[in-house]
Amino acid sequence: MASITTSVGSFSLENPVILASGILDETSGSILRSLRSGAGAVVTKSIGISERKGYSTPVISEVGTGLLNAVGLSNPGIDNFVEEYKSFPEKKKTIVSIFGGNVEEFVTLAGRIEEIGFDKVELNLSCPHVKGVGSEVGQDLDMVEEIVSEIKNRTKLQVWAKLTPNVTDLIALAKASEKADAYTLINTLRATGVEIYSRKFVLSNTIGGYSGPGIKPVALRAVYDVYKETGKSIVGVGGITTWQDAIEFFLLGARAIQIGTALLYEDYSVYSKVNQGIKKYLDDEGFSKLEDIIGAMVAR
Amino acid sequence: MASITTSVGSFSLENPVILASGILDETSGSILRSLRSGAGAVVTKSIGISERKGYSTPVISEVGTGLLNAVGLSNPGIDNFVEEYKSFPEKKKTIVSIFGGNVEEFVTLAGRIEEIGFDKVELNLSCPHVKGVGSEVGQDLDMVEEIVSEIKNRTKLQVWAKLTPNVTDLIALAKASEKADAYTLINTLRATGVEIYSRKFVLSNTIGGYSGPGIKPVALRAVYDVYKETGKSIVGVGGITTWQDAIEFFLLGARAIQIGTALLYEDYSVYSKVNQGIKKYLDDEGFSKLEDIIGAMVAR
Amino acid sequence: MNHARVIDIVKENKDVFTLSFDFSIVAKPGQFLMVWVPGGKEIPMSLSHITSPPSITFRVFGETTKFLSGLRKGDRMYFRGPYGNSYPEPSGRIAYIAGGTGLASVYSMLSKYIGDVFVGARTKDDLFLLKKGFKIATDDGSAGFKGTVIDLFVPHVDDYDYVFVCGPEPMAKSLLDKIDRKTKTKIYFSLERLMKCGVGICDSCSVNGIRICKDGTIFSIEEVLKMNEFGVFKRSESGKIEFFAKNKR
Amino acid sequence: MNHARVIDIVKENKDVFTLSFDFSIVAKPGQFLMVWVPGGKEIPMSLSHITSPPSITFRVFGETTKFLSGLRKGDRMYFRGPYGNSYPEPSGRIAYIAGGTGLASVYSMLSKYIGDVFVGARTKDDLFLLKKGFKIATDDGSAGFKGTVIDLFVPHVDDYDYVFVCGPEPMAKSLLDKIDRKTKTKIYFSLERLMKCGVGICDSCSVNGIRICKDGTIFSIEEVLKMNEFGVFKRSESGKIEFFAKNKR
Ligand SMILES: Cc1cc2nc3c(=O)[nH]c(=O)nc-3n(C[C@H](O)[C@H](O)[C@H](O)COP(=O)(O)OP(=O)(O)OC[C@H]3O[C@@H](n4cnc5c(N)ncnc54)[C@H](O)[C@@H]3O)c2cc1C
Ligand SMILES: Cc1cc2nc3c(=O)[nH]c(=O)nc-3n(C[C@H](O)[C@H](O)[C@H](O)COP(=O)(O)OP(=O)(O)OC[C@H]3O[C@@H](n4cnc5c(N)ncnc54)[C@H](O)[C@@H]3O)c2cc1C
Ligand SMILES: Cc1cc2nc3c(=O)[nH]c(=O)nc-3n(C[C@H](O)[C@H](O)[C@H](O)COP(=O)(O)O)c2cc1C
Ligand SMILES: Cc1cc2nc3c(=O)[nH]c(=O)nc-3n(C[C@H](O)[C@H](O)[C@H](O)COP(=O)(O)O)c2cc1C
Ligand code: FES
Ligand code: FES
């Protein structure tokens, strides 16, 4: 059978299927469950400096082509996170997602998680529905550059920069964060939804992030654009539900993929289904390892 | 029965369902067929200064959540267009879509179509897959502003500015084109698609525009954002397939809607289906006219 | 998002209401809805009847349940679901143990599977949906047994083949603590936690990696015993751990 | 996008090939595929057999058909479809009139509905898929009747109840011009135009607002007669009007 190990920066993974930030990764118990169910790694829900309740319900709404969400970066704050995760057994397979409103917050958060033994961080530069953080920070090229460099300078963490697709010039953003060890592409698209009989928005926050199958064509394009331009390690995310979807991302340059909304459709079996499918594809198509198809469609 | 007449700028429509640019509107025969099938108006395929063959096939590819296309602005050029349309009988119900690489081209095209008796133009500032025109022009705030003002100054045409959603700041773009009589929101999302057994792109041009149900949440958000900020006439487009979809756009401020990809799913019956549904909704919900629900969900 | 018309709303006691609505729902006993108040919140709510017309039974607790209590015949009511698994099919002698609005959930079983119903409430005035033969416990003794419904029930556990429990987590925990764990009686719990999504993706309801909304809400006693967080701490809306009063470590 | 494996590829004459492939297709006679050469173009191609295994029969014309002619057993072949309507079910005496590769399209009818086949080609060497009894016309007279297949057929029109025609637009136009329009014979045409999408949305194949790909490809003579653009002009890839040589206004 073909090998499906991969690497992202200096991180080696047994398999390329990673749980995306924000879906079933708030509690340590659920993170362990994903790893036991076959995820190659897990990204935590994004953690900030202080506790946030997030938006009131409804925080999600299913649409025919995916999911709208505005959870609102609910998180217990870094102190409580450290308390819950300081003796967490699977730190090497866990990438901690952090968000902040400025360089200092990002650096503080990164320092705190390094202290308790994590070695990888994903920078949420892209949540599209919370004021003052996420994509609002993630659109500011200077700030993005400084956040990434400062964390690289001041910690030994592997840094994944998760970029927003809601921009005119994704390449400029990728270049601003080029000191990162990898790019995670993409976060959700800014979107909204309407209920026509009550004439109200389906999310309490009005605006939310759109994920699931409907965003895959945009995510593929983002991975292609950035891989073609930079050749760097990319973690592909956005609408991946089946192993076929995963293969598409690998062919365009992703070295690993993340799965979020598909948990809604496939539940915890999604990891093994996708991994089995990838193996079978590689075998059937005569490839001995995943590496052989990564970026295969992109002339660089 | 509730009235479904509407107006966009000074243009009065018998019904609010318009054929979007680029779908079954290259030939005059097909435009007439849409009008006879119940479209309130029709936008032509985008016309440029010179003849363009467009990209070679494949120019479309169906995905589960919509359609990818890179037709490549194939068009016979303005001279041939004028030849075919100079004695076209339905000029008042036809909005001519034009694209160009600079202010002068836009102004020339606008002048030519005004000369032969059209009175409305839609500016394609947003096609995402052709170099030097479409969204490449449409992202340049100064150029957008100049194109719109020059056409307004030099012609009597009603101008609809069709904006690209593939930008960081749609509001800035809307403000740059505020001299337009209406905004058309949105054009397709930049996207791509992969065939995993041949390991080739599904479009000959690699990058294409994504339309259909999968882009509706993004289109709704764009309409909401721009309507809330500007209060201007908006023509909503993006993923509208059913009358329910249309109602969502009206509630967020669209005064009319355009339908493109839905022709693939519903064929020419889409106009009457959507119009009937809108009427029934208005009746059932106790509204006497479409106007009553336009923008009803947006506090301004 | 589904919507239905309210058929009837009945005031069961000072603050508990049963709202029936016009919708041909396909639900199993023990399932719940996410009920939405347009412009307001969305909350989890058990179906108290799953036969036509379906209904929910709720205590006015905060703004959302208050709003629901004000709905009138013909008004629209919005929900998604039903969600969650369901009570397993019982046989032999059956007992239902309900604390507070937990009665709503087990009520969906009663029309199909007759059994003894043990109901607990703070006072007589908090009781609702009572039927002849229900065994009652109140904290203040204003009706029935004085004490908790668990204390009332525990001595009788071996009289039953199947027991279904729904009520606040501390009540369920107290049953776990007081019961002889070697009993042959099959005991199932319908659990409640803060639920934001209801469909198993937000993690707000998870206990030891088990999602109450999707893996549950109904679990066997063996499953619950494996959850070492159960009855010990819950999560606030931020995901922060909050210990139950008596179990603070 | 579907893909199949090539079962066999047969050279029918100097430049015509029949490619059969392994796919359980559900198609009606007269339907076509959009055949894709990965990395290259996608072209419309009639199914010459719709029974298992399905096949296409094509003349090497440009780069795409050239590529297809080079496929070998076991190679992958990509397509979408089948698309288009189909020939109506005939009864009585049937004639098929095929010009050039138009024979591929009517061939899908032959196994089910026996009839007289009139085939036209430039020369003897351009003929393919011939069977005993086919009535042949060649422009140069190198085989059969010297002249067009239309001239060969027209005198016999009243001998038939159903006639199915597939070939280049000028050929079909010539039939329209030469036939007695009062004939009781039911005549159907399978039309060909430049096709970019094949599914009825790009407008590149439209004639008087009728899409050959989706409203057709098969039309009755009455429908064709209503198309006043038919046989007069076609559209280039840009959408520009290009008059057929003889009909320039
Ligand atoms: C699976 C399930 C079934 C339920 N069934 C019933 C029922 O049949 N009848 C009934 O009266 N109550 C039931 N509840 C409890 C009910 O959801 C809460 O009482 C309700 O959310 C209170 O909302 P409120 O807006 O009136 O109060 P507020 O105080 O305004 O708001 C409470 C907020 O916190 C959350 N919340 C508060 N309490 C709970 C809780 N116990 N569980 C989950 N979320 C909570 C809600 O999401 C809500 O947003 C059930 C809870 C769950 C989890
Ligand atoms: C419905 C339909 C069914 C057809 N069935 C057959 C068949 O069974 N056998 C066969 O040999 N030929 C058939 N043709 C014609 C065939 O599609 C062209 O011969 C083929 O496209 C030539 O492609 P090429 O790349 O080899 O030539 P090139 O010259 O490289 O390219 C021709 C290009 O123009 C277009 N094109 C050229 N000619 C035609 C045409 N006549 N119709 C539509 N598009 C064209 C194609 O889209 C292609 O992109 C059919 C055409 C249509 C519309
Ligand atoms: C409910 C939900 C919550 C999310 N929360 C976060 C988050 O906290 N941080 C983050 O970086 N991305 C978050 N995301 C985005 C996902 O990580 C992912 O980028 C996006 O959903 C696209 O992937 P998918 O289509 O596989 O879901 C969230 C997505 C969803 C659906
Ligand atoms: C095949 C195709 C061709 C298109 N061509 C044009 C065009 O020439 N000019 C333009 O402004 N928009 C063009 N569009 C975009 C549509 O007008 C519309 O904005 C978009 O498809 C979203 O609407 P829909 O989801 O209803 O299709 C095209 C879309 C498709 C699918
Ligand atoms: S409520 Fe979201 S996972 Fe259970
Ligand atoms: S080929 Fe596109 S409409 Fe016929």
mmCIF file of C-alpha atoms in Angstrom, chain D:
data_model
loop_
_atom_site.group_PDB
_atom_site.id
_atom_site.type_symbol
_atom_site.label_atom_id
_atom_site.label_comp_id
_atom_site.label_asym_id
_atom_site.label_seq_id
_atom_site.Cartn_x
_atom_site.Cartn_y
_atom_site.Cartn_z
ATOM 1 C CA MET D 1 -16.792 14.371 -15.771
ATOM 2 C CA ASN D 2 -17.080 10.659 -16.509
ATOM 3 C CA HIS D 3 -14.236 8.510 -17.553
ATOM 4 C CA ALA D 4 -14.182 5.115 -19.172
ATOM 5 C CA ARG D 5 -11.607 2.713 -20.560
ATOM 6 C CA VAL D 6 -11.214 2.243 -24.289
ATOM 7 C CA ILE D 7 -12.283 -1.286 -25.233
ATOM 8 C CA ASP D 8 -11.341 -1.116 -28.865
ATOM 9 C CA ILE D 9 -10.519 1.345 -31.595
ATOM 10 C CA VAL D 10 -11.187 0.383 -35.205
ATOM 11 C CA LYS D 11 -9.944 2.235 -38.255
ATOM 12 C CA GLU D 12 -12.948 2.417 -40.582
ATOM 13 C CA ASN D 13 -11.218 4.110 -43.483
ATOM 14 C CA LYS D 14 -8.259 6.436 -44.052
ATOM 15 C CA ASP D 15 -9.398 8.898 -41.393
ATOM 16 C CA VAL D 16 -12.516 7.580 -39.685
ATOM 17 C CA PHE D 17 -12.308 5.623 -36.434
ATOM 18 C CA THR D 18 -14.811 3.865 -34.178
ATOM 19 C CA LEU D 19 -13.875 3.885 -30.525
ATOM 20 C CA SER D 20 -15.840 1.675 -28.141
ATOM 21 C CA PHE D 21 -15.521 2.123 -24.408
ATOM 22 C CA ASP D 22 -16.348 0.453 -21.167
ATOM 23 C CA PHE D 23 -19.174 2.369 -19.559
ATOM 24 C CA SER D 24 -22.749 1.463 -18.818
ATOM 25 C CA ILE D 25 -24.282 4.434 -20.512
ATOM 26 C CA VAL D 26 -27.981 5.214 -20.514
ATOM 27 C CA ALA D 27 -28.582 6.944 -23.819
ATOM 28 C CA LYS D 28 -31.251 7.339 -26.423
ATOM 29 C CA PRO D 29 -30.534 7.100 -30.168
ATOM 30 C CA GLY D 30 -29.277 10.399 -31.542
ATOM 31 C CA GLN D 31 -27.766 11.675 -28.295
ATOM 32 C CA PHE D 32 -24.253 13.012 -28.126
ATOM 33 C CA LEU D 33 -21.381 13.305 -25.678
ATOM 34 C CA MET D 34 -18.977 16.117 -24.955
ATOM 35 C CA VAL D 35 -15.698 14.241 -25.275
ATOM 36 C CA TRP D 36 -12.756 15.756 -23.437
ATOM 37 C CA VAL D 37 -9.084 15.391 -24.112
ATOM 38 C CA PRO D 38 -7.512 16.283 -20.763
ATOM 39 C CA GLY D 39 -5.343 19.320 -21.164
ATOM 40 C CA GLY D 40 -6.935 19.863 -24.562
ATOM 41 C CA LYS D 41 -10.370 20.542 -25.934
ATOM 42 C CA GLU D 42 -13.827 19.176 -25.422
ATOM 43 C CA ILE D 43 -15.864 18.372 -28.546
ATOM 44 C CA PRO D 44 -19.389 17.173 -29.325
ATOM 45 C CA MET D 45 -19.556 13.642 -30.615
ATOM 46 C CA SER D 46 -22.587 11.505 -31.410
ATOM 47 C CA LEU D 47 -22.918 8.022 -29.991
ATOM 48 C CA SER D 48 -22.772 5.595 -32.924
ATOM 49 C CA HIS D 49 -23.775 2.712 -30.646
ATOM 50 C CA ILE D 50 -25.814 3.178 -27.504
ATOM 51 C CA THR D 51 -25.928 -0.499 -26.629
ATOM 52 C CA SER D 52 -23.136 -2.014 -24.588
ATOM 53 C CA PRO D 53 -20.360 -1.239 -25.299
ATOM 54 C CA PRO D 54 -21.173 2.255 -26.490
ATOM 55 C CA SER D 55 -19.047 3.797 -29.210
ATOM 56 C CA ILE D 56 -18.315 6.969 -31.087
ATOM 57 C CA THR D 57 -17.310 7.165 -34.737
ATOM 58 C CA PHE D 58 -15.350 10.170 -35.889
ATOM 59 C CA ARG D 59 -13.324 11.614 -38.681
ATOM 60 C CA VAL D 60 -9.892 12.994 -37.845
ATOM 61 C CA PHE D 61 -10.427 16.657 -38.359
ATOM 62 C CA GLY D 62 -8.165 18.651 -36.079
ATOM 63 C CA GLU D 63 -6.034 18.131 -33.002
ATOM 64 C CA THR D 64 -8.762 16.712 -30.779
ATOM 65 C CA THR D 65 -10.036 14.029 -33.116
ATOM 66 C CA LYS D 66 -6.402 13.306 -33.984
ATOM 67 C CA PHE D 67 -5.657 12.685 -30.330
ATOM 68 C CA LEU D 68 -8.718 10.477 -29.939
ATOM 69 C CA SER D 69 -7.651 8.407 -32.941
ATOM 70 C CA GLY D 70 -4.416 7.651 -31.111
ATOM 71 C CA LEU D 71 -6.106 6.148 -28.045
ATOM 72 C CA ARG D 72 -5.479 2.466 -27.466
ATOM 73 C CA LYS D 73 -7.285 -0.317 -25.643
ATOM 74 C CA GLY D 74 -7.148 0.363 -21.882
ATOM 75 C CA ASP D 75 -6.544 4.082 -22.226
ATOM 76 C CA ARG D 76 -8.882 6.411 -20.418
ATOM 77 C CA MET D 77 -11.468 8.373 -22.322
ATOM 78 C CA TYR D 78 -13.276 11.318 -20.718
ATOM 79 C CA PHE D 79 -16.724 12.661 -21.442
ATOM 80 C CA ARG D 80 -19.844 14.254 -20.114
ATOM 81 C CA GLY D 81 -23.344 13.530 -21.274
ATOM 82 C CA PRO D 82 -25.210 12.009 -22.987
ATOM 83 C CA TYR D 83 -26.957 15.213 -23.993
ATOM 84 C CA GLY D 84 -29.669 16.270 -26.402
ATOM 85 C CA ASN D 85 -33.067 14.843 -27.263
ATOM 86 C CA SER D 86 -33.415 11.779 -29.451
ATOM 87 C CA TYR D 87 -34.951 10.553 -32.676
ATOM 88 C CA PRO D 88 -38.674 9.929 -32.273
ATOM 89 C CA GLU D 89 -39.856 6.336 -32.476
ATOM 90 C CA PRO D 90 -40.641 5.611 -36.120
ATOM 91 C CA SER D 91 -43.143 3.243 -37.727
ATOM 92 C CA GLY D 92 -43.760 2.095 -41.288
ATOM 93 C CA ARG D 93 -41.031 2.510 -43.870
ATOM 94 C CA ILE D 94 -37.921 4.296 -42.690
ATOM 95 C CA ALA D 95 -35.092 6.048 -44.499
ATOM 96 C CA TYR D 96 -31.853 7.387 -43.066
ATOM 97 C CA ILE D 97 -29.907 10.060 -44.886
ATOM 98 C CA ALA D 98 -26.357 10.644 -43.750
ATOM 99 C CA GLY D 99 -23.761 13.043 -45.013
ATOM 100 C CA GLY D 100 -20.171 12.566 -43.870
ATOM 101 C CA THR D 101 -19.860 11.747 -40.174
ATOM 102 C CA GLY D 102 -23.591 12.312 -39.828
ATOM 103 C CA LEU D 103 -23.763 8.572 -40.324
ATOM 104 C CA ALA D 104 -22.515 8.124 -36.756
ATOM 105 C CA SER D 105 -25.638 9.730 -35.358
ATOM 106 C CA VAL D 106 -28.182 7.791 -37.422
ATOM 107 C CA TYR D 107 -26.186 4.596 -36.858
ATOM 108 C CA SER D 108 -27.475 4.535 -33.287
ATOM 109 C CA MET D 109 -30.974 3.954 -34.762
ATOM 110 C CA LEU D 110 -30.089 1.165 -37.180
ATOM 111 C CA SER D 111 -29.908 -1.729 -34.775
ATOM 112 C CA LYS D 112 -33.404 -1.020 -33.519
ATOM 113 C CA TYR D 113 -35.252 0.322 -36.539
ATOM 114 C CA ILE D 114 -34.407 -1.208 -39.879
ATOM 115 C CA GLY D 115 -34.630 1.116 -42.852
ATOM 116 C CA ASP D 116 -33.025 2.183 -46.080
ATOM 117 C CA VAL D 117 -29.767 4.022 -45.588
ATOM 118 C CA PHE D 118 -28.664 6.743 -48.015
ATOM 119 C CA VAL D 119 -25.056 7.711 -47.514
ATOM 120 C CA GLY D 120 -23.215 10.599 -49.060
ATOM 121 C CA ALA D 121 -19.471 11.263 -49.174
ATOM 122 C CA ARG D 122 -16.962 13.171 -51.201
ATOM 123 C CA THR D 123 -15.261 10.100 -52.634
ATOM 124 C CA LYS D 124 -15.262 6.342 -52.268
ATOM 125 C CA ASP D 125 -12.397 6.629 -49.805
ATOM 126 C CA ASP D 126 -14.481 8.740 -47.455
ATOM 127 C CA LEU D 127 -17.113 6.054 -47.003
ATOM 128 C CA PHE D 128 -17.212 4.072 -43.761
ATOM 129 C CA LEU D 129 -19.430 1.752 -41.709
ATOM 130 C CA LEU D 130 -20.996 0.522 -44.925
ATOM 131 C CA LYS D 131 -23.443 -2.361 -44.808
ATOM 132 C CA LYS D 132 -25.060 -4.356 -47.572
ATOM 133 C CA GLY D 133 -27.881 -2.465 -49.198
ATOM 134 C CA PHE D 134 -26.722 1.052 -48.285
ATOM 135 C CA LYS D 135 -27.492 3.472 -51.095
ATOM 136 C CA ILE D 136 -24.406 5.479 -51.875
ATOM 137 C CA ALA D 137 -23.743 8.861 -53.430
ATOM 138 C CA THR D 138 -20.301 10.385 -53.985
ATOM 139 C CA ASP D 139 -19.483 13.838 -55.256
ATOM 140 C CA ASP D 140 -17.016 12.448 -57.773
ATOM 141 C CA GLY D 141 -18.965 9.339 -58.641
ATOM 142 C CA SER D 142 -16.163 7.050 -57.451
ATOM 143 C CA ALA D 143 -18.848 4.922 -55.826
ATOM 144 C CA GLY D 144 -22.613 4.717 -56.344
ATOM 145 C CA PHE D 145 -24.570 7.694 -57.568
ATOM 146 C CA LYS D 146 -22.550 10.683 -58.772
ATOM 147 C CA GLY D 147 -23.865 13.707 -56.922
ATOM 148 C CA THR D 148 -25.191 14.519 -53.510
ATOM 149 C CA VAL D 149 -27.044 12.123 -51.307
ATOM 150 C CA ILE D 150 -29.937 14.585 -51.352
ATOM 151 C CA ASP D 151 -30.261 14.346 -55.090
ATOM 152 C CA LEU D 152 -30.147 10.570 -54.755
ATOM 153 C CA PHE D 153 -32.854 10.559 -52.110
ATOM 154 C CA VAL D 154 -35.318 13.276 -53.069
ATOM 155 C CA PRO D 155 -37.177 11.324 -55.787
ATOM 156 C CA HIS D 156 -37.975 8.612 -53.233
ATOM 157 C CA VAL D 157 -39.277 10.717 -50.390
ATOM 158 C CA ASP D 158 -42.879 9.582 -50.680
ATOM 159 C CA ASP D 159 -41.836 5.935 -50.386
ATOM 160 C CA TYR D 160 -41.173 6.480 -46.682
ATOM 161 C CA ASP D 161 -43.154 7.203 -43.558
ATOM 162 C CA TYR D 162 -40.172 8.426 -41.523
ATOM 163 C CA VAL D 163 -36.951 10.008 -42.688
ATOM 164 C CA PHE D 164 -34.006 10.846 -40.443
ATOM 165 C CA VAL D 165 -31.349 13.171 -41.742
ATOM 166 C CA CYS D 166 -27.934 13.945 -40.305
ATOM 167 C CA GLY D 167 -25.153 15.763 -42.031
ATOM 168 C CA PRO D 168 -23.645 19.172 -42.687
ATOM 169 C CA GLU D 169 -26.011 22.148 -42.546
ATOM 170 C CA PRO D 170 -25.769 22.938 -46.294
ATOM 171 C CA MET D 171 -26.794 19.352 -47.038
ATOM 172 C CA ALA D 172 -29.814 19.601 -44.770
ATOM 173 C CA LYS D 173 -30.652 22.972 -46.267
ATOM 174 C CA SER D 174 -30.494 21.511 -49.734
ATOM 175 C CA LEU D 175 -33.016 18.840 -48.704
ATOM 176 C CA LEU D 176 -35.338 21.576 -47.404
ATOM 177 C CA ASP D 177 -35.015 23.435 -50.675
ATOM 178 C CA LYS D 178 -35.521 20.436 -52.921
ATOM 179 C CA ILE D 179 -38.216 18.525 -51.163
ATOM 180 C CA ASP D 180 -41.919 18.840 -51.918
ATOM 181 C CA ARG D 181 -42.979 20.491 -48.658
ATOM 182 C CA LYS D 182 -46.443 19.019 -48.974
ATOM 183 C CA THR D 183 -45.113 15.498 -48.565
ATOM 184 C CA LYS D 184 -46.824 13.410 -45.862
ATOM 185 C CA THR D 185 -43.522 11.823 -44.944
ATOM 186 C CA LYS D 186 -42.322 12.747 -41.454
ATOM 187 C CA ILE D 187 -38.837 14.164 -41.746
ATOM 188 C CA TYR D 188 -36.461 14.765 -38.834
ATOM 189 C CA PHE D 189 -33.088 16.422 -38.857
ATOM 190 C CA SER D 190 -30.241 16.020 -36.419
ATOM 191 C CA LEU D 191 -28.467 19.373 -36.595
ATOM 192 C CA GLU D 192 -24.874 20.302 -35.862
ATOM 193 C CA ARG D 193 -23.525 23.649 -34.807
ATOM 194 C CA LEU D 194 -20.481 24.851 -32.964
ATOM 195 C CA MET D 195 -21.031 23.742 -29.398
ATOM 196 C CA LYS D 196 -19.114 25.085 -26.454
ATOM 197 C CA CYS D 197 -21.177 23.951 -23.476
ATOM 198 C CA GLY D 198 -23.448 21.210 -24.788
ATOM 199 C CA VAL D 199 -25.962 21.834 -22.009
ATOM 200 C CA GLY D 200 -27.905 24.826 -23.244
ATOM 201 C CA ILE D 201 -26.414 27.832 -21.493
ATOM 202 C CA CYS D 202 -23.682 29.368 -23.650
ATOM 203 C CA ASP D 203 -25.804 30.238 -26.699
ATOM 204 C CA SER D 204 -23.042 29.289 -29.128
ATOM 205 C CA CYS D 205 -25.206 26.713 -30.942
ATOM 206 C CA SER D 206 -28.431 28.721 -31.085
ATOM 207 C CA VAL D 207 -30.396 29.226 -34.290
ATOM 208 C CA ASN D 208 -33.256 31.720 -33.951
ATOM 209 C CA GLY D 209 -33.215 31.261 -30.181
ATOM 210 C CA ILE D 210 -33.390 27.481 -30.497
ATOM 211 C CA ARG D 211 -30.462 25.668 -28.930
ATOM 212 C CA ILE D 212 -29.275 22.794 -31.086
ATOM 213 C CA CYS D 213 -27.647 21.129 -28.054
ATOM 214 C CA LYS D 214 -30.589 21.180 -25.674
ATOM 215 C CA ASP D 215 -33.768 21.859 -27.641
ATOM 216 C CA GLY D 216 -32.321 19.451 -30.256
ATOM 217 C CA THR D 217 -30.213 18.117 -31.718
ATOM 218 C CA ILE D 218 -33.205 16.545 -33.425
ATOM 219 C CA PHE D 219 -35.966 18.655 -34.945
ATOM 220 C CA SER D 220 -38.907 17.984 -37.206
ATOM 221 C CA ILE D 221 -38.909 19.577 -40.625
ATOM 222 C CA GLU D 222 -41.620 21.995 -39.443
ATOM 223 C CA GLU D 223 -39.368 23.212 -36.633
ATOM 224 C CA VAL D 224 -36.429 23.600 -38.965
ATOM 225 C CA LEU D 225 -38.478 25.540 -41.487
ATOM 226 C CA LYS D 226 -39.296 28.081 -38.787
ATOM 227 C CA MET D 227 -35.584 28.776 -38.273
ATOM 228 C CA ASN D 228 -35.004 31.491 -40.827
ATOM 229 C CA GLU D 229 -31.297 31.596 -39.902
ATOM 230 C CA PHE D 230 -30.937 27.899 -40.761
ATOM 231 C CA GLY D 231 -28.707 27.281 -43.704
ATOM 232 C CA VAL D 232 -28.248 31.031 -44.083
ATOM 233 C CA PHE D 233 -25.639 31.836 -41.461
ATOM 234 C CA LYS D 234 -23.828 30.249 -38.564
ATOM 235 C CA ARG D 235 -21.868 31.694 -35.683
ATOM 236 C CA SER D 236 -18.120 31.670 -35.252
ATOM 237 C CA GLU D 237 -16.517 31.059 -31.872
ATOM 238 C CA SER D 238 -16.843 34.759 -31.092
ATOM 239 C CA GLY D 239 -20.573 34.725 -31.816
ATOM 240 C CA LYS D 240 -20.029 36.590 -35.050
ATOM 241 C CA ILE D 241 -22.453 35.887 -37.867
ATOM 242 C CA GLU D 242 -20.872 34.040 -40.798
ATOM 243 C CA PHE D 243 -22.957 33.478 -43.911
ATOM 244 C CA PHE D 244 -22.881 30.143 -45.681
ATOM 245 C CA ALA D 245 -21.251 30.651 -49.041
ATOM 246 C CA LYS D 246 -24.301 30.365 -51.272
ATOM 247 C CA ASN D 247 -26.688 32.264 -49.104
ATOM 248 C CA LYS D 248 -24.834 35.494 -48.494
ATOM 249 C CA ARG D 249 -27.526 38.182 -48.449
#
